[in-house]
Amino acid sequence: MDTSSTSAAMDYSYSLVDTSLDLNINPRRSNDVAPVRERLGLSKEVQSNFMELGRKVSVKQENGALVEELNRVSAENKKLTEMLNVLCENYNVLRSQLMDYMSKNPDKELSPSRKRKSESSNNNINDNTVAMNRNSESSSTDEESCKKPKEEVIKSKVSKVYVRTQASDASLVVKDGYQWRKYGQKVTRDNPSPRAYFKCSFAPTCPVKKKVQRSIEDQSVLVATYEGEHNHPHPSQMEATSAATRSLNLGSVPCSASLGSSGPTVTLDLTKSKTNNNDARISNSRMESSSDVRQLLVEQMASSLTKDPNFTAALAAAISGRMLQ
DNA sequence: CGCATTTGACCTGCGC
DNA sequence: GCGCAGGTCAAATGCG
């Protein structure tokens, strides 16, 4: 029984991603979905009776219209997925070209400013793979490793995230779901905006640090530099483990921008649901037998996603970060 | 009162 | 060795 619920959860996560992308690019959908749901009586309490009502002829007629709508949404999703794939392919091509260039010109620095070795190596390329390669190269000889005892393993995991905020917002806060404690702030030479230093305070032993500074080119963009890897699960995932044993929770889906070993990613928090457990029970027991209901629930989740400012901010951060890289 | 933030002092690495 | 700049520490301060 665990396997079925797990596969169902994974299936929903995939649907979530596709639909959320669709709704972000086509915001009109949030306006379309809500009336349709109201027409079908898909409020949280009425939704529990949806399957019984679905057997009635009048509802079937509206279901037909809804199926057409969902088909159109699915087509849009497919199109957007293809666009995303093309974007990722282009990104990979550019990255491979950059890697080739760096391997052919190891002496040339992309950043002309003189800084510490670790700092300059981190700033050259906003790519974890290159940063790790550079560290492996520097540690290839014992002589260099002796010269730089402070070169911690933490430095091997460095990535940047660009977050667009309001220019009037002076706070250097990047909401990524983790708990951070600010331990310092400095005004650097190359950027008049102060740089804030954060440590992960969720776990006392977590070595992850974060630097946040406004972009010198665009004051409305916050540049968050993450160093190290969390040695604890994401705070939302810790709740997810307990929630997953109960059932699937659908509805409002908070999310956060988080960083893995391969760069910025969007972590969808499926655990914090504003809907009651009836929705979850419905989705759990009926979704295998009704693809229409699944589509409806996906739309409901997507609608909730687009209403969540945390999700939109985190998604914008992840996308902008990837594009700017 | 406890916790998080602020901020000046201090530490460390690098270039000259 | 000295100065500079980034990074960190810790006492002071603010806030709920």
XYZ file of C-alpha atoms (C1' of nucleotides) in Angstrom:
357
model
C 0.000 0.000 0.000
C 2.929 2.237 0.536
C 4.082 1.749 -2.977
C 0.776 2.794 -4.451
C 0.590 5.923 -2.376
C 4.191 6.722 -3.193
C 3.672 6.346 -6.887
C 0.576 8.460 -6.641
C 2.512 11.142 -4.860
C 5.200 11.137 -7.487
C 2.624 11.288 -10.200
C 1.098 14.332 -8.608
C 4.409 16.047 -8.183
C 5.060 15.750 -11.858
C 1.687 17.113 -12.691
C 2.304 19.936 -10.322
C 5.406 21.111 -12.037
C 3.948 21.090 -15.482
C 0.775 22.806 -14.506
C 2.471 25.443 -12.454
C 4.639 26.354 -15.368
C 1.632 26.607 -17.517
C -0.145 28.900 -15.139
C 2.791 31.173 -14.664
C 3.182 31.821 -18.321
C -0.502 32.018 -18.915
C -1.879 33.768 -15.867
C -5.296 33.955 -17.414
C -5.767 30.382 -16.304
C -6.219 31.279 -12.685
C -9.207 33.312 -13.673
C -10.569 30.556 -15.809
C -10.226 27.734 -13.364
C -12.024 29.310 -10.467
C -15.366 29.863 -12.252
C -15.216 26.354 -13.662
C -14.678 24.945 -10.225
C -17.511 27.002 -8.857
C -19.754 25.883 -11.680
C -19.002 22.298 -10.852
C -19.435 22.888 -7.169
C -15.876 21.952 -6.330
C -15.724 23.705 -3.048
C -13.924 21.731 -0.427
C -16.995 20.210 1.139
C -18.982 19.687 -2.019
C -15.984 18.142 -3.671
C -16.371 15.085 -1.482
C -19.652 14.376 -3.237
C -18.285 15.107 -6.656
C -18.037 11.499 -7.769
C -21.622 10.741 -6.853
C -22.849 13.824 -8.604
C -20.728 12.969 -11.581
C -23.076 10.139 -12.428
C -25.858 12.552 -13.098
C -26.450 13.540 -16.662
C -26.322 17.288 -16.134
C -22.946 17.092 -14.527
C -21.732 14.822 -17.291
C -22.528 17.506 -19.824
C -20.471 19.991 -17.918
C -17.818 17.391 -17.559
C -17.596 17.231 -21.317
C -16.895 20.931 -21.505
C -14.419 20.581 -18.718
C -12.656 17.744 -20.465
C -12.239 19.926 -23.516
C -10.826 22.643 -21.341
C -8.459 20.213 -19.712
C -7.372 18.886 -23.068
C -6.527 22.399 -24.103
C -4.582 22.887 -20.916
C -2.767 19.631 -21.492
C -1.817 20.748 -24.985
C -0.494 24.008 -23.600
C 1.431 22.123 -20.978
C 2.983 19.926 -23.603
C 3.980 22.935 -25.649
C 5.500 24.677 -22.670
C 7.318 21.534 -21.657
C 8.889 21.382 -25.085
C 9.912 25.013 -24.773
C 11.454 24.282 -21.415
C 13.336 21.336 -22.833
C 14.733 23.527 -25.597
C 15.778 26.089 -23.027
C 17.531 23.448 -20.971
C 19.271 22.072 -24.021
C 20.535 25.515 -24.929
C 21.724 25.982 -21.399
C 23.598 22.705 -21.455
C 25.194 23.559 -24.791
C 26.354 26.927 -23.490
C 27.656 25.344 -20.331
C 29.593 22.714 -22.240
C 31.073 25.424 -24.441
C 32.073 27.368 -21.375
C 33.630 24.270 -19.859
C 35.613 23.711 -23.048
C 36.764 27.294 -23.018
C 37.834 27.060 -19.400
C 39.712 23.835 -20.018
C 41.507 25.310 -23.024
C 42.310 28.587 -21.229
C 42.912 27.650 -17.624
C 45.027 30.730 -16.947
C 42.498 33.277 -18.115
C 40.257 34.651 -15.440
C 36.790 35.821 -16.211
C 36.852 38.205 -13.281
C 39.617 40.790 -13.475
C 39.311 41.789 -9.844
C 41.942 40.487 -7.502
C 40.515 38.579 -4.623
C 41.203 35.596 -2.522
C 41.707 32.376 -4.339
C 38.587 30.768 -3.017
C 36.569 33.850 -3.716
C 37.831 34.302 -7.232
C 37.317 30.681 -8.079
C 33.793 30.950 -6.853
C 33.049 34.088 -8.796
C 34.468 32.963 -12.064
C 31.636 30.733 -12.939
C 28.315 30.285 -11.306
C 28.442 26.579 -11.799
C 28.929 23.940 -9.173
C 30.622 21.520 -11.476
C 33.340 23.937 -12.436
C 33.808 25.035 -8.866
C 34.259 21.433 -7.825
C 36.671 20.768 -10.658
C 38.728 23.735 -9.668
C 38.893 22.596 -6.118
C 39.875 19.140 -7.171
C 42.607 20.622 -9.289
C 43.868 22.787 -6.477
C 43.929 19.843 -4.156
C 45.664 17.608 -6.630
C 49.053 18.375 -5.160
C 49.977 18.006 -1.548
C 51.974 21.175 -1.688
C 48.985 23.288 -2.467
C 46.835 21.540 0.029
C 49.398 22.341 2.675
C 49.494 25.944 1.631
C 45.762 26.284 1.982
C 44.659 24.334 5.008
C 41.637 26.543 5.341
C 40.272 25.364 2.038
C 37.360 23.441 3.457
C 35.242 20.889 1.718
C 32.415 23.299 2.249
C 33.733 25.434 -0.547
C 33.143 22.664 -3.029
C 29.431 23.370 -3.075
C 28.873 26.932 -4.156
C 25.981 28.201 -6.137
C 24.188 31.440 -6.729
C 20.561 32.369 -6.841
C 19.199 35.587 -8.235
C 16.063 36.887 -6.608
C 14.190 39.827 -7.963
C 12.673 41.996 -5.274
C 11.223 45.431 -5.031
C 13.887 48.094 -5.278
C 12.379 49.856 -2.280
C 12.772 46.728 -0.191
C 15.983 47.275 1.733
C 15.981 43.931 3.504
C 18.492 41.378 2.300
C 16.168 38.468 2.868
C 15.922 35.593 0.424
C 13.168 33.218 1.416
C 14.234 29.716 0.508
C 12.525 27.699 3.204
C 15.529 27.298 5.446
C 16.131 29.133 8.682
C 19.043 31.557 8.580
C 20.770 33.580 11.255
C 22.500 36.729 10.205
C 25.975 36.983 11.681
C 27.542 39.813 9.790
C 27.256 42.527 7.213
C 29.934 44.198 5.157
C 30.186 46.823 2.481
C 32.409 45.427 -0.194
C 34.593 47.461 -2.426
C 33.122 46.495 -5.771
C 29.517 46.965 -4.716
C 28.092 49.883 -2.691
C 25.297 47.681 -1.424
C 26.084 45.889 1.844
C 26.635 42.162 1.823
C 24.851 40.164 4.506
C 26.233 36.919 5.909
C 23.905 34.173 7.071
C 24.360 30.794 8.686
C 21.831 28.018 8.587
C 20.238 27.957 12.009
C 17.842 25.080 11.418
C 20.450 22.582 12.593
C 23.248 23.634 14.955
C 25.805 21.604 13.031
C 24.703 22.650 9.557
C 27.747 24.157 7.809
C 25.845 25.993 5.099
C 26.427 29.700 4.755
C 24.695 32.225 2.616
C 25.798 35.612 1.364
C 23.200 38.026 0.085
C 24.003 41.196 -1.787
C 22.181 43.367 -4.232
C 23.302 43.138 -7.791
C 25.463 46.020 -8.816
C 23.772 46.110 -12.189
C 20.206 45.871 -10.966
C 19.443 47.000 -7.434
C 16.180 45.123 -7.506
C 17.990 41.801 -7.843
C 19.364 40.048 -4.802
C 22.312 37.728 -5.382
C 22.359 34.908 -2.842
C 25.527 32.827 -2.740
C 25.199 29.482 -0.996
C 28.229 27.631 0.318
C 28.140 24.069 1.531
C 25.458 21.465 1.767
C 22.757 21.105 4.356
C 23.322 18.089 6.575
C 19.655 17.975 7.435
C 16.490 17.616 5.394
C 14.617 20.608 4.143
C 12.322 21.947 6.885
C 9.316 21.370 4.686
C 10.472 17.867 3.852
C 10.630 16.998 7.519
C 6.958 17.802 7.734
C 6.400 15.930 4.506
C 7.685 12.698 5.955
C 5.039 12.743 8.620
C 2.345 13.975 6.327
C 3.093 11.391 3.669
C 2.254 8.601 6.065
C -1.204 9.979 6.507
C -2.261 10.853 3.024
C -1.736 13.170 0.153
C -2.462 16.741 0.944
C -3.636 18.943 -1.835
C -4.582 22.547 -2.122
C -2.377 25.482 -1.353
C 1.155 24.311 -1.920
C 3.844 26.495 -0.406
C 7.193 26.190 -1.939
C 10.691 27.474 -1.639
C 13.763 27.960 -3.719
C 16.402 25.594 -2.531
C 19.782 24.555 -3.706
C 21.062 21.125 -4.379
C 24.351 19.917 -5.645
C 23.423 20.652 -9.213
C 22.308 24.237 -8.887
C 19.179 26.146 -8.037
C 16.015 24.152 -7.936
C 12.473 24.775 -6.900
C 11.337 22.712 -3.964
C 7.623 22.277 -3.866
C 6.254 21.826 -0.401
C 3.291 19.526 -0.773
C 2.756 19.170 2.919
C 1.357 22.508 3.969
C -2.160 22.277 2.778
C -4.995 24.599 3.561
C -7.537 22.018 2.499
C -9.003 19.554 4.887
C -8.337 15.868 4.961
C -11.421 15.112 2.911
C -9.671 16.329 -0.179
C -6.760 14.091 0.532
C -8.945 11.102 1.099
C -10.757 11.732 -2.126
C -7.579 12.064 -4.078
C -6.135 8.975 -2.534
C -9.052 6.678 -3.116
C -10.410 7.891 -6.392
C -7.646 9.293 -8.463
C -6.516 5.993 -9.887
C -9.984 5.386 -11.268
C -10.748 8.833 -12.587
C -8.346 10.773 -14.717
C -10.819 13.640 -14.883
C -10.797 14.079 -11.157
C -7.048 13.937 -11.247
C -6.963 16.681 -13.807
C -9.336 18.736 -11.713
C -7.255 18.335 -8.640
C -4.162 19.224 -10.571
C -5.867 22.377 -11.675
C -6.882 23.104 -8.147
C -3.354 22.684 -6.959
C -2.060 24.835 -9.761
C -4.555 27.533 -8.957
C -3.475 27.481 -5.345
C 0.135 27.577 -6.414
C -0.307 30.699 -8.442
C -2.025 32.387 -5.546
C 0.891 31.637 -3.271
C 3.368 34.540 -3.355
C 6.079 32.304 -1.954
C 5.803 29.986 -4.890
C 5.850 32.715 -7.474
C 8.806 34.379 -5.796
C 10.715 31.136 -5.512
C 9.950 30.120 -9.065
C 10.987 33.522 -10.329
C 14.190 33.203 -8.342
C 14.970 29.806 -9.759
C 14.201 30.768 -13.340
C 15.985 34.081 -13.204
C 18.953 32.473 -11.560
C 19.180 29.831 -14.216
C 18.775 32.314 -17.035
C 21.279 34.761 -15.636
C 23.777 31.973 -15.231
C 13.431 37.513 29.200
C 14.966 35.182 25.258
C 16.129 35.460 20.667
C 17.534 37.660 16.437
C 19.819 41.496 14.443
C 23.215 45.142 14.292
C 27.757 46.783 14.086
C 32.422 47.752 15.325
C 36.530 45.118 16.249
C 39.307 41.513 15.065
C 41.213 37.775 12.114
C 43.018 36.001 7.869
C 44.661 35.813 3.211
C 46.633 38.119 -0.642
C 49.263 41.511 -3.379
C 52.909 44.712 -3.455
C 56.300 43.552 6.500
C 52.515 46.468 5.447
C 48.120 47.688 3.796
C 43.833 46.309 1.916
C 39.679 43.724 1.617
C 36.701 39.928 2.764
C 35.037 37.172 6.438
C 33.891 36.249 11.342
C 33.140 37.205 16.199
C 30.773 38.989 19.976
C 28.929 42.715 22.770
C 25.236 45.929 22.288
C 20.731 46.717 20.892
C 15.958 45.980 19.514
C 11.791 43.448 19.426
C 8.011 40.327 20.540
